[in-house]
CSV table of C-alpha atoms in Angstrom, one decimal:
chain,number,residue,atom,x,y,z
A,528,ARG,CA,-30.2,-17.0,34.7
A,529,PRO,CA,-30.9,-13.4,33.7
A,530,ALA,CA,-27.9,-11.4,32.6
A,531,LEU,CA,-29.1,-8.4,34.7
A,532,GLN,CA,-30.9,-7.8,37.9
A,533,LEU,CA,-33.1,-4.7,38.4
A,534,ASN,CA,-32.8,-2.5,41.4
A,535,ASP,CA,-36.1,-0.5,41.2
A,536,GLY,CA,-37.5,-1.8,38.0
A,537,SER,CA,-36.1,1.0,36.0
A,538,ARG,CA,-32.4,0.6,35.8
A,539,PRO,CA,-30.4,-2.7,35.2
A,540,GLU,CA,-27.6,-3.6,37.5
A,541,PHE,CA,-24.7,-6.1,37.1
A,542,ALA,CA,-24.0,-8.4,40.1
A,543,THR,CA,-20.3,-8.9,40.5
A,544,GLU,CA,-20.3,-12.6,39.9
A,545,ARG,CA,-22.5,-12.2,36.8
A,546,ARG,CA,-20.3,-9.4,35.5
A,547,ASN,CA,-17.2,-11.6,35.7
A,548,LYS,CA,-18.9,-14.4,33.9
A,549,LEU,CA,-20.2,-12.1,31.1
A,550,ALA,CA,-16.7,-10.5,30.8
A,551,GLN,CA,-15.2,-14.0,30.5
A,552,HIS,CA,-17.8,-14.9,27.8
A,553,LEU,CA,-17.1,-11.7,25.9
A,554,TYR,CA,-13.4,-12.4,26.1
A,555,GLU,CA,-13.9,-15.9,24.7
A,556,VAL,CA,-16.2,-14.8,21.9
A,557,CYS,CA,-13.8,-12.1,20.8
A,558,ASN,CA,-10.7,-14.3,21.2
A,559,LYS,CA,-12.2,-16.8,18.7
A,560,ALA,CA,-13.5,-14.0,16.4
A,561,ALA,CA,-10.2,-12.1,16.2
A,562,PHE,CA,-8.9,-14.2,13.4
A,563,ALA,CA,-11.0,-15.8,10.7
A,564,GLU,CA,-9.0,-19.0,10.7
A,565,GLY,CA,-10.6,-20.5,13.8
A,566,THR,CA,-12.7,-23.6,13.5
A,567,GLU,CA,-16.0,-21.8,14.5
A,568,LEU,CA,-17.2,-19.6,11.7
A,569,GLY,CA,-19.7,-17.4,13.5
A,570,HIS,CA,-22.5,-15.2,12.1
A,571,LEU,CA,-22.2,-13.4,8.8
A,572,LEU,CA,-23.0,-9.7,9.4
A,573,ALA,CA,-24.9,-8.0,6.5
A,574,ILE,CA,-22.5,-5.1,6.0
A,575,GLU,CA,-22.9,-2.7,3.0
A,576,PRO,CA,-20.3,-4.3,0.6
A,577,LEU,CA,-21.8,-7.8,1.1
A,578,LEU,CA,-25.3,-6.4,0.5
A,579,ASN,CA,-24.0,-4.8,-2.7
A,580,LEU,CA,-22.8,-8.2,-3.9
A,581,GLY,CA,-26.4,-9.5,-3.5
A,582,LYS,CA,-27.9,-6.4,-5.3
A,583,HIS,CA,-25.5,-6.6,-8.2
A,584,PHE,CA,-25.3,-10.3,-8.6
A,585,ALA,CA,-28.6,-11.9,-7.6
A,586,ARG,CA,-29.2,-13.0,-11.2
A,587,GLU,CA,-26.0,-12.1,-12.9
A,588,ILE,CA,-22.9,-14.3,-12.4
A,589,PRO,CA,-20.7,-12.9,-9.6
A,590,ASN,CA,-17.5,-11.3,-10.9
A,591,ALA,CA,-15.6,-8.9,-8.6
A,592,LEU,CA,-12.6,-8.0,-6.6
A,593,MET,CA,-13.2,-7.6,-2.9
A,594,ILE,CA,-10.5,-5.2,-1.7
A,595,GLY,CA,-9.8,-4.6,1.9
A,596,ALA,CA,-7.1,-3.8,4.5
A,597,LYS,CA,-5.7,-6.5,6.8
A,598,GLY,CA,-8.4,-7.2,9.5
A,599,ALA,CA,-11.3,-6.0,7.3
A,600,GLY,CA,-12.8,-9.5,7.1
A,601,LYS,CA,-11.6,-10.9,3.8
A,602,THR,CA,-10.7,-14.5,4.9
A,603,PHE,CA,-13.9,-14.6,7.1
A,604,THR,CA,-16.1,-13.7,4.2
A,605,TYR,CA,-14.2,-16.1,1.9
A,606,ARG,CA,-14.8,-18.9,4.4
A,607,GLN,CA,-18.5,-18.1,4.6
A,608,LEU,CA,-18.7,-18.4,0.8
A,609,VAL,CA,-16.8,-21.8,0.9
A,610,HIS,CA,-19.0,-23.2,3.7
A,611,SER,CA,-22.2,-22.1,1.8
A,612,GLN,CA,-21.1,-24.2,-1.2
A,613,GLY,CA,-23.6,-22.2,-3.4
A,614,TRP,CA,-24.3,-18.6,-4.2
A,615,GLN,CA,-27.9,-18.8,-3.2
A,616,ALA,CA,-27.1,-20.2,0.2
A,617,PHE,CA,-24.6,-17.4,0.8
A,618,LEU,CA,-27.0,-14.6,-0.2
A,619,GLU,CA,-29.7,-16.2,2.0
A,620,LYS,CA,-27.4,-15.7,5.0
A,621,LEU,CA,-27.6,-12.0,4.1
A,622,SER,CA,-31.5,-12.2,4.0
A,623,PHE,CA,-31.9,-12.1,0.3
A,624,PRO,CA,-35.0,-14.1,-0.8
A,625,ALA,CA,-34.1,-17.4,-2.5
A,626,ALA,CA,-36.7,-16.9,-5.3
A,627,ASN,CA,-34.7,-13.8,-6.6
A,628,ILE,CA,-31.3,-15.6,-6.7
A,629,GLN,CA,-29.9,-17.5,-9.6
A,630,ASP,CA,-27.7,-20.2,-8.0
A,631,ALA,CA,-24.0,-20.9,-8.8
A,632,LEU,CA,-21.5,-23.4,-7.4
A,633,ILE,CA,-18.7,-22.1,-5.2
A,634,PHE,CA,-15.2,-23.5,-6.1
A,635,PRO,CA,-12.2,-22.4,-3.8
A,636,ALA,CA,-9.3,-21.9,-6.2
A,637,LEU,CA,-6.8,-20.3,-3.8
A,638,TRP,CA,-6.9,-20.0,-0.1
A,639,SER,CA,-5.1,-18.6,3.0
A,640,SER,CA,-2.2,-20.7,4.3
A,641,ASN,CA,-3.9,-20.5,7.7
A,642,ILE,CA,-6.8,-22.7,6.5
A,643,ASP,CA,-5.8,-26.4,6.7
A,644,ASP,CA,-6.3,-28.3,3.5
A,645,LYS,CA,-7.3,-31.6,4.9
A,646,PRO,CA,-9.0,-34.4,2.9
A,647,GLU,CA,-12.2,-33.8,4.8
A,648,GLY,CA,-11.7,-30.1,5.4
A,649,GLU,CA,-13.8,-27.2,4.2
A,650,ILE,CA,-11.8,-26.6,1.0
A,651,LYS,CA,-11.8,-30.1,-0.3
A,652,GLN,CA,-15.5,-30.6,0.7
A,653,ALA,CA,-16.5,-27.6,-1.3
A,654,GLN,CA,-14.3,-28.6,-4.3
A,655,ARG,CA,-15.6,-32.2,-4.3
A,656,ASN,CA,-19.2,-30.9,-4.2
A,657,VAL,CA,-18.6,-29.0,-7.4
A,658,LEU,CA,-16.8,-31.8,-9.2
A,659,GLN,CA,-19.6,-34.3,-8.3
A,660,GLN,CA,-22.3,-31.9,-9.7
A,661,LEU,CA,-20.3,-31.5,-12.9
A,662,ASP,CA,-19.6,-35.3,-13.2
A,663,CYS,CA,-15.9,-34.7,-13.0
A,664,ALA,CA,-13.3,-37.1,-11.4
A,665,GLU,CA,-11.8,-35.9,-8.2
A,666,GLY,CA,-8.3,-37.2,-8.9
A,667,ALA,CA,-6.9,-34.0,-10.4
A,668,LEU,CA,-7.6,-31.7,-7.4
A,669,LEU,CA,-4.5,-29.9,-6.2
A,670,THR,CA,-3.6,-29.9,-2.5
A,671,ALA,CA,-2.4,-26.7,-0.9
A,672,SER,CA,1.3,-27.8,-1.1
A,673,GLN,CA,0.9,-28.8,-4.8
A,674,LEU,CA,-0.6,-25.5,-5.6
A,675,GLU,CA,2.2,-23.7,-3.7
A,676,ARG,CA,4.8,-25.7,-5.6
A,677,LYS,CA,3.3,-24.8,-9.0
A,678,ILE,CA,3.2,-21.1,-8.1
A,679,SER,CA,6.8,-21.1,-6.8
A,680,ASP,CA,8.1,-23.1,-9.9
A,681,ALA,CA,6.3,-20.5,-12.1
A,682,LEU,CA,8.0,-17.6,-10.2
A,683,LEU,CA,11.4,-19.3,-10.8
A,684,LYS,CA,10.7,-19.9,-14.5
A,685,PRO,CA,8.0,-17.4,-15.5
A,686,PRO,CA,5.5,-18.5,-18.2
A,687,ALA,CA,5.2,-16.5,-21.4
A,688,HIS,CA,1.8,-15.4,-20.4
A,689,TRP,CA,0.5,-15.5,-16.7
A,690,ASP,CA,-3.1,-15.5,-18.0
A,691,ASP,CA,-2.4,-19.0,-19.4
A,692,PHE,CA,-0.8,-20.1,-16.1
A,693,TRP,CA,-3.9,-19.3,-14.1
A,694,ASN,CA,-6.3,-20.7,-16.8
A,695,GLU,CA,-4.4,-24.0,-16.8
A,696,ILE,CA,-4.1,-24.2,-13.0
A,697,ILE,CA,-7.9,-23.9,-12.8
A,698,ALA,CA,-8.8,-26.1,-15.8
A,699,CYS,CA,-6.5,-29.0,-14.9
A,700,GLN,CA,-8.5,-29.6,-11.6
A,701,PHE,CA,-11.6,-30.4,-13.7
A,702,GLY,CA,-9.7,-33.0,-15.7
A,703,LEU,CA,-9.3,-30.6,-18.7
A,704,GLN,CA,-5.8,-30.8,-20.1
A,705,ASN,CA,-4.2,-27.9,-22.2
A,706,ALA,CA,-7.4,-26.0,-21.6
A,707,GLY,CA,-8.6,-22.7,-20.2
A,708,LEU,CA,-11.6,-20.6,-19.3
A,709,THR,CA,-13.4,-21.3,-22.6
A,710,GLU,CA,-13.3,-25.1,-22.0
A,711,ILE,CA,-14.5,-24.7,-18.3
A,712,ASN,CA,-17.3,-22.5,-19.5
A,713,ALA,CA,-18.3,-25.0,-22.1
A,714,LEU,CA,-18.3,-27.8,-19.4
A,715,LEU,CA,-20.6,-25.6,-17.3
A,716,GLN,CA,-22.9,-24.9,-20.3
A,717,ARG,CA,-23.2,-28.7,-21.1
A,718,SER,CA,-24.0,-29.4,-17.4
A,719,GLY,CA,-26.5,-26.6,-17.1
A,720,LYS,CA,-24.6,-25.2,-14.1
A,721,ARG,CA,-23.0,-21.9,-13.1
A,722,MET,CA,-19.8,-21.6,-11.0
A,723,VAL,CA,-17.9,-18.9,-9.1
A,724,LEU,CA,-14.2,-19.3,-8.5
A,725,VAL,CA,-13.1,-17.8,-5.2
A,726,PHE,CA,-9.6,-16.7,-4.4
A,727,ASP,CA,-8.0,-15.6,-1.1
A,728,GLY,CA,-4.4,-15.9,0.4
A,729,ILE,CA,-2.7,-14.0,-2.5
A,730,GLU,CA,-0.4,-12.5,0.2
A,731,ASP,CA,0.6,-16.0,1.3
A,732,ALA,CA,1.3,-17.1,-2.2
A,733,PHE,CA,3.2,-14.0,-3.2
A,734,LYS,CA,5.2,-12.4,-0.3
A,735,ASP,CA,6.2,-9.2,-2.1
A,736,ALA,CA,3.8,-7.7,-4.7
A,737,SER,CA,6.3,-5.1,-5.8
A,738,GLN,CA,8.9,-7.5,-7.1
A,739,GLU,CA,9.1,-9.1,-10.6
A,740,PRO,CA,7.6,-11.5,-11.6
A,741,ALA,CA,5.2,-11.8,-8.7
A,742,ASN,CA,3.6,-8.4,-9.6
A,743,GLN,CA,2.9,-9.7,-13.1
A,744,ALA,CA,1.3,-12.9,-11.7
A,745,ILE,CA,-0.9,-11.0,-9.3
A,746,GLU,CA,-1.9,-8.4,-12.0
A,747,SER,CA,-3.0,-11.2,-14.3
A,748,LEU,CA,-5.1,-12.8,-11.5
A,749,LEU,CA,-6.7,-9.4,-10.6
A,750,LYS,CA,-7.7,-9.1,-14.3
A,751,LEU,CA,-9.5,-12.5,-14.3
A,752,PRO,CA,-13.0,-11.0,-13.8
A,753,SER,CA,-12.4,-8.9,-16.9
A,754,ARG,CA,-11.3,-11.9,-18.9
A,755,LEU,CA,-14.4,-13.9,-17.7
A,756,ASN,CA,-16.6,-11.1,-19.0
A,757,GLU,CA,-15.2,-11.7,-22.5
A,758,LEU,CA,-16.6,-15.3,-22.6
A,759,ALA,CA,-19.6,-16.0,-24.9
A,760,ASP,CA,-22.6,-16.7,-22.6
A,761,PRO,CA,-20.5,-16.8,-19.4
A,762,GLN,CA,-21.5,-19.4,-16.8
A,763,LEU,CA,-18.2,-18.8,-14.9
A,764,GLY,CA,-17.5,-16.0,-12.5
A,765,ALA,CA,-14.8,-15.1,-9.9
A,766,ILE,CA,-14.6,-13.3,-6.5
A,767,ILE,CA,-11.0,-12.4,-5.6
A,768,PHE,CA,-10.2,-11.2,-2.1
A,769,VAL,CA,-7.1,-9.0,-2.1
A,770,ARG,CA,-5.3,-6.5,0.2
A,771,LEU,CA,-5.5,-2.8,-1.0
A,772,ASP,CA,-1.7,-2.4,-0.8
A,773,TYR,CA,-1.2,-5.3,-3.2
A,774,VAL,CA,-3.7,-3.8,-5.7
A,775,GLN,CA,-1.8,-0.5,-5.4
A,776,ASP,CA,1.6,-2.2,-6.0
A,777,VAL,CA,0.6,-4.2,-9.1
A,778,ILE,CA,-1.9,-2.0,-11.0
A,779,ARG,CA,0.3,0.6,-12.7
A,780,GLN,CA,-2.3,2.1,-15.1
A,781,ASN,CA,-5.9,3.1,-14.4
A,782,LEU,CA,-5.7,2.2,-10.7
A,783,GLY,CA,-8.4,4.8,-9.9
A,784,GLN,CA,-10.7,3.4,-12.5
A,785,LEU,CA,-10.3,-0.2,-11.1
A,786,LEU,CA,-10.9,0.9,-7.5
A,787,ASN,CA,-14.0,2.9,-8.6
A,788,ARG,CA,-15.3,-0.1,-10.5
A,789,TYR,CA,-15.1,-2.4,-7.5
A,790,GLY,CA,-15.8,0.3,-5.0
A,791,PRO,CA,-19.3,-1.0,-4.0
A,792,PHE,CA,-17.7,-4.3,-2.8
A,793,ARG,CA,-14.7,-2.7,-0.9
A,794,LEU,CA,-14.6,-4.3,2.5
A,795,HIS,CA,-14.8,-1.3,4.8
A,796,TRP,CA,-16.7,-0.7,8.0
A,797,ASN,CA,-18.7,2.5,8.5
A,798,ALA,CA,-19.9,3.7,11.9
A,799,GLU,CA,-23.2,1.8,11.7
A,800,SER,CA,-21.7,-1.5,10.8
A,801,PHE,CA,-19.0,-0.9,13.4
A,802,LEU,CA,-21.7,-0.7,16.2
A,803,ARG,CA,-23.6,-3.6,14.6
A,804,LEU,CA,-20.5,-5.8,15.1
A,805,ALA,CA,-20.1,-4.6,18.7
A,806,TYR,CA,-23.8,-5.5,19.4
A,807,MET,CA,-23.5,-8.9,17.6
A,808,LEU,CA,-20.4,-9.9,19.7
A,809,SER,CA,-22.1,-8.8,22.9
A,810,ARG,CA,-25.2,-10.7,22.0
A,811,GLN,CA,-23.1,-13.9,21.4
A,812,ALA,CA,-21.5,-13.4,24.8
A,813,GLY,CA,-25.0,-13.5,26.4
A,814,LEU,CA,-25.2,-9.8,27.4
A,815,TYR,CA,-28.8,-9.4,26.2
A,816,ASN,CA,-31.8,-11.2,27.7
A,817,ASN,CA,-34.0,-10.5,24.7
A,818,PRO,CA,-31.6,-10.0,21.9
A,819,ARG,CA,-32.7,-8.3,18.7
A,820,ARG,CA,-31.4,-9.0,15.2
A,821,ALA,CA,-28.3,-6.8,14.7
A,822,GLU,CA,-29.4,-6.0,11.1
A,823,SER,CA,-32.8,-4.8,12.2
A,824,MET,CA,-31.5,-1.7,14.1
A,825,GLY,CA,-30.5,1.7,12.9
A,826,LEU,CA,-27.6,3.8,14.3
A,827,GLU,CA,-29.4,5.4,17.1
A,828,GLU,CA,-31.0,2.2,18.3
A,829,LEU,CA,-27.6,0.5,18.3
A,830,LYS,CA,-26.1,3.3,20.4
A,831,VAL,CA,-28.9,2.9,23.0
A,832,GLU,CA,-28.6,-0.9,23.1
A,833,LEU,CA,-24.8,-0.7,23.5
A,834,GLU,CA,-25.1,1.4,26.7
A,835,LEU,CA,-25.5,-2.0,28.4
A,836,LEU,CA,-22.0,-2.9,27.1
A,837,TRP,CA,-20.1,0.3,27.6
A,838,GLY,CA,-22.4,2.9,29.1
A,839,LYS,CA,-23.7,6.2,27.6
A,840,LYS,CA,-20.5,8.1,28.5
A,841,LEU,CA,-17.0,7.3,29.8
A,842,GLY,CA,-18.2,8.6,33.1
A,843,ARG,CA,-21.5,9.3,34.8
A,844,GLU,CA,-24.4,10.3,32.6
A,845,LYS,CA,-24.2,14.0,33.6
A,846,SER,CA,-20.4,14.2,33.4
A,847,LYS,CA,-18.5,16.0,30.6
A,848,GLU,CA,-16.8,12.8,29.5
A,849,ALA,CA,-17.0,11.7,25.9
A,850,HIS,CA,-19.9,9.5,24.7
A,851,SER,CA,-18.7,5.9,24.8
A,852,ALA,CA,-19.6,4.8,21.2
A,853,ARG,CA,-18.0,7.9,19.7
A,854,TRP,CA,-14.9,7.5,21.9
A,855,VAL,CA,-14.4,3.9,20.9
A,856,TYR,CA,-14.8,4.7,17.2
A,857,ALA,CA,-12.4,7.7,17.5
A,858,ALA,CA,-9.8,5.7,19.5
A,859,LEU,CA,-9.8,2.8,17.0
A,860,CYS,CA,-9.8,4.5,13.6
A,861,ASP,CA,-7.0,6.1,11.7
A,862,LEU,CA,-7.0,9.8,11.0
A,863,LYS,CA,-8.9,9.2,7.7
A,864,GLY,CA,-11.8,7.8,9.6
A,865,ASN,CA,-11.0,4.2,8.6
A,866,VAL,CA,-11.7,1.5,11.1
A,867,GLN,CA,-11.1,-2.3,10.9
A,868,ALA,CA,-13.4,-5.0,12.2
A,869,ARG,CA,-10.4,-6.8,13.8
A,870,ASP,CA,-9.5,-3.7,15.8
A,871,LEU,CA,-13.0,-3.6,17.4
A,872,VAL,CA,-12.9,-7.3,18.1
A,873,ARG,CA,-9.4,-7.0,19.7
A,874,PHE,CA,-10.5,-3.9,21.7
A,875,LEU,CA,-13.5,-5.8,23.2
A,876,LYS,CA,-11.3,-8.8,23.9
A,877,PHE,CA,-8.7,-6.8,25.9
A,878,ALA,CA,-11.3,-4.7,27.6
A,879,ALA,CA,-13.2,-7.8,28.8
A,880,GLN,CA,-9.9,-9.4,29.9
A,881,ILE,CA,-9.1,-6.3,32.0
A,882,GLU,CA,-12.7,-6.1,33.3
A,883,ARG,CA,-12.5,-9.7,34.6
A,884,GLN,CA,-9.6,-8.7,36.9
A,885,ARG,CA,-11.0,-5.3,37.9
A,886,PRO,CA,-11.8,-5.1,41.7
A,887,GLY,CA,-14.8,-3.2,43.0
A,888,GLN,CA,-18.3,-2.6,41.8
A,889,THR,CA,-18.3,1.0,40.8
A,890,TRP,CA,-20.1,0.7,37.5
A,891,ILE,CA,-23.3,-1.3,38.0
A,892,ASP,CA,-25.0,0.0,34.8
A,893,ARG,CA,-22.6,-1.5,32.2
A,894,LEU,CA,-20.4,-4.5,31.6
A,895,LEU,CA,-17.2,-2.6,30.7
A,896,ALA,CA,-15.9,0.1,33.1
A,897,PRO,CA,-14.4,3.2,31.5
A,898,GLU,CA,-11.0,2.4,33.0
A,899,SER,CA,-11.1,-1.1,31.4
A,900,MET,CA,-11.8,0.5,28.0
A,901,ARG,CA,-9.1,3.1,28.3
A,902,ASN,CA,-6.5,0.5,29.4
A,903,ALA,CA,-7.4,-1.8,26.5
A,904,ILE,CA,-6.2,0.7,23.9
A,905,SER,CA,-2.5,0.3,24.5
A,906,ASP,CA,-2.7,-3.5,24.0
A,907,CYS,CA,-4.8,-3.0,20.8
A,908,SER,CA,-2.3,-0.5,19.5
A,909,LYS,CA,0.7,-2.8,20.1
A,910,GLU,CA,-0.9,-5.7,18.2
A,911,LYS,CA,-2.2,-3.3,15.5
A,912,VAL,CA,1.3,-1.8,14.8
A,913,ASP,CA,2.9,-5.3,14.8
A,914,GLU,CA,0.4,-6.4,12.1
A,915,ALA,CA,0.5,-3.1,10.2
A,916,LYS,CA,4.3,-3.2,9.9
A,917,VAL,CA,4.0,-6.5,8.0
A,918,GLU,CA,1.3,-5.1,5.6
A,919,ILE,CA,2.5,-1.4,5.1
A,920,SER,CA,6.0,-1.2,3.9
A,921,VAL,CA,6.4,2.5,4.5
A,922,LEU,CA,5.4,2.1,8.2
A,923,ARG,CA,7.9,-0.8,8.5
A,924,ASN,CA,10.6,1.4,6.9
A,925,TRP,CA,9.8,4.3,9.3
A,926,VAL,CA,10.0,2.1,12.4
A,927,ASP,CA,13.3,0.6,11.1
A,928,GLU,CA,14.6,4.1,10.5
A,929,MET,CA,13.7,5.3,14.0
A,930,THR,CA,15.4,2.2,15.4
A,931,LYS,CA,18.5,2.7,13.3
A,932,GLN,CA,18.8,6.4,14.4
A,933,GLY,CA,18.1,5.5,18.0
A,934,LEU,CA,15.0,7.8,18.1
A,935,ARG,CA,13.1,7.2,21.3
A,936,ASN,CA,10.7,8.9,23.7
A,937,ILE,CA,9.1,10.9,20.9
A,938,ARG,CA,6.2,13.0,22.2
A,939,VAL,CA,3.1,13.9,20.3
A,940,PRO,CA,2.9,16.4,18.6
A,941,PHE,CA,6.3,16.0,17.0
A,942,SER,CA,8.3,17.2,14.0
A,943,ALA,CA,9.4,15.2,10.9
A,944,GLN,CA,13.0,15.6,12.0
A,945,GLN,CA,12.4,14.3,15.5
A,946,ALA,CA,10.9,11.1,14.0
A,947,GLY,CA,13.4,10.6,11.2
A,948,LEU,CA,10.8,11.2,8.5
A,949,ASP,CA,11.8,12.3,5.0
A,950,THR,CA,9.3,14.2,2.8
A,951,LYS,CA,8.2,11.2,0.7
A,952,MET,CA,7.7,9.0,3.8
A,953,LEU,CA,5.7,11.7,5.6
A,954,LYS,CA,3.4,12.2,2.6
A,955,THR,CA,2.7,8.5,2.2
A,956,LEU,CA,2.0,8.1,5.9
A,957,GLN,CA,-0.4,11.1,5.8
A,958,GLU,CA,-2.2,9.6,2.8
A,959,ILE,CA,-2.9,6.3,4.6
A,960,GLY,CA,-4.0,8.0,7.8
A,961,VAL,CA,-1.1,7.1,10.1
A,962,ILE,CA,0.1,10.7,10.5
A,963,TYR,CA,-1.9,14.0,10.6
A,964,GLU,CA,-0.3,17.4,10.2
A,965,ASP,CA,-2.1,20.1,12.1
A,966,THR,CA,-1.4,23.2,9.9
A,967,ASP,CA,-3.0,25.5,12.5
A,968,SER,CA,-0.6,24.3,15.2
A,969,LYS,CA,1.0,26.9,17.5
A,970,ASN,CA,3.9,24.5,18.2
A,971,GLY,CA,6.0,25.4,15.2
A,972,ASP,CA,7.4,22.3,13.4
A,973,GLU,CA,6.0,20.1,16.2
A,974,CYS,CA,2.6,19.7,14.4
A,975,LEU,CA,2.5,16.0,13.6
A,976,TYR,CA,0.1,13.6,15.3
A,977,VAL,CA,-0.5,9.9,15.2
A,978,PRO,CA,-3.9,8.3,16.1
A,979,GLU,CA,-4.3,6.5,19.4
A,980,ILE,CA,-4.5,3.1,17.6
A,981,TYR,CA,-0.9,3.6,16.4
A,982,ARG,CA,0.6,5.8,19.1
A,983,TYR,CA,1.1,3.2,21.9
A,984,GLY,CA,2.4,0.6,19.4
A,985,LEU,CA,4.9,3.1,18.1
A,986,GLY,CA,6.0,3.8,21.6
A,987,PHE,CA,5.1,7.5,21.4
A,988,ASP,CA,4.1,9.6,24.4
A,989,THR,CA,2.0,12.7,24.6
A,990,SER,CA,3.2,16.1,25.7
A,991,ALA,CA,1.0,18.7,27.6
A,992,ALA,CA,0.2,20.2,24.2
A,993,GLY,CA,-0.7,16.8,22.7
A,994,ARG,CA,-3.0,15.2,25.3
A,995,PRO,CA,-5.1,12.9,23.2
A,996,ARG,CA,-6.9,15.3,20.9
A,997,THR,CA,-8.0,12.4,18.8
A,998,GLN,CA,-11.7,13.4,18.3
A,999,ALA,CA,-10.8,17.1,17.5
A,1000,LEU,CA,-8.2,16.1,15.0
A,1001,LEU,CA,-10.3,13.4,13.4
A,1002,LYS,CA,-13.2,15.9,13.1
A,1003,LYS,CA,-10.9,18.5,11.5
A,1004,ASN,CA,-9.5,15.9,9.0
A,1005,ILE,CA,-12.7,14.2,7.9
A,1006,GLY,CA,-15.2,17.0,8.6
A,1007,THR,CA,-17.4,15.2,11.0
A,1008,ILE,CA,-17.3,12.1,13.3
A,1009,PRO,CA,-20.3,10.0,12.4
A,1010,LEU,CA,-21.1,9.1,16.0
C-alpha cells in the first residue's frame, strides 16, 4: 500500500489509519536504534569521520582513536566493524571500492558490557575468524568475565608498566606467552595477514578515569596506536573508541595535540549528517514510496525530502513559525552547536509515540504534527540529563548541589547564585555548552541560559524574559545556525 494518497495530484496527504501505522513504525525503528546494543544492527551511515577513516587508511593499516560523547555512535560503529570481520568489508559498507582497499582482519579486544559474550555471539565469532586465519588455537581466548577479572586484579595490584599489561592481555589470546606487540606482529608477517585490534567499553572496565591507577591504565591504552607505529613493518593496527571526558581526564600533557591528531575521526554530527540520519530512520519506517539513498543527497535536498516527516515549518507554510529542520536542530543541540545522534533518534521516537495518540487530522501534509514535536522535547531532555549526569561529573555535581541547597523552580534566565554555581563550575559548564551567558542581557545578574535539551531535564522553567530564545542564543554563540 502507498504511504501517501494524493488529493489533487500535487500535494500528498496522510490518511488517519496510515498515519497511525507509520507513526508506530517510526516509533519501533527509533526504539531499536536508540541504543547500539540491540540485536538488529541497522544501516551504517557514511558520516564524515567514517569517510575519513577510509580516506586515511584504505591502504595503510588503521591506527586511530575515535573520540565521541555518549550517544555519538561509538558502540554502534564498533559493532559494525566486528560484524564486518574485515577492514575491506567495513569500508565497502561506506561505498569505498574494494579494489582500492588493503584488507585486514578485525579482532575485538575489549567491548561494552552491554554486548553479550556468548560462545556463538558476535565477539567470539569475530575472534575465532581471526585465529582460524592465523592457524592459532582457540583455547586461549578470554571471555568477558575473565577479561574483567584480569583488569580488576591489575587495578588492585598495578603492574610496573601498564603497556606490558595490555601487550600481554592481547598476545596471550593468540597462544603467545610472555610476549607482546612485536611477537604478534611477527605472527602476522609469517601468515601474510594484517589485523586491527578494536576496543570499546573503556567506561565499563574503568568506572572513574580520574582515579589512580585507572587513569594510568587508560592512558597506556590510548597510547597503543603510537606504540604500534614504532613496530618495524607494522601489520598490526588499533581503533579505540573512547569518550571525550575520559581522554580529557587521563591525558595531562599535549591534550590539544592528541585531539588535533585524531580530529578527522572524531565522532560528531554536523547539520547535514543529522538530517541524513532523520531521513534514513524515516525511510526504514516506510515513509517514502520511492526512497533515495541517504548518502546521495545534499543538505537542501534532505530538507525538502524531510518535509514529508515534519513539514516545512512548525505551522502553515505562510506562517511566521520556525522552519522545522532548523527548529529540531536548535532544540536538540547544546549551546556550542553540538548534537548527538542518540538525541535525534530519541526525539523521533517520542514524537512518533505522541503522534500515534494524537486525535484529529489537522496536519495532512506531514507525519509529525508540530504539537507532537514540541511535546517530545521534554521527554528527550529528561533522558538526556539522566544520561549526561553519569557522563559529565561537573553536571552531576551541580545537580547534587542544587538538591542539597533545596534550589527549585529556577527560571531561565537565572543568576549563578540562584542555581548554586561557583565560578569554576560555571566556567566548565559554559565550556561544554550546558550554560550560556548572555553578556548583553538587560536582566542584570540573571543572564544565564540552558539549552532546551537540558532545561526540562534540569526542571528549569522559563520567565517572560526567557521564552525559549534557543535559536537566537545559539546563533549568537556559534555565529550561524547551519540550517
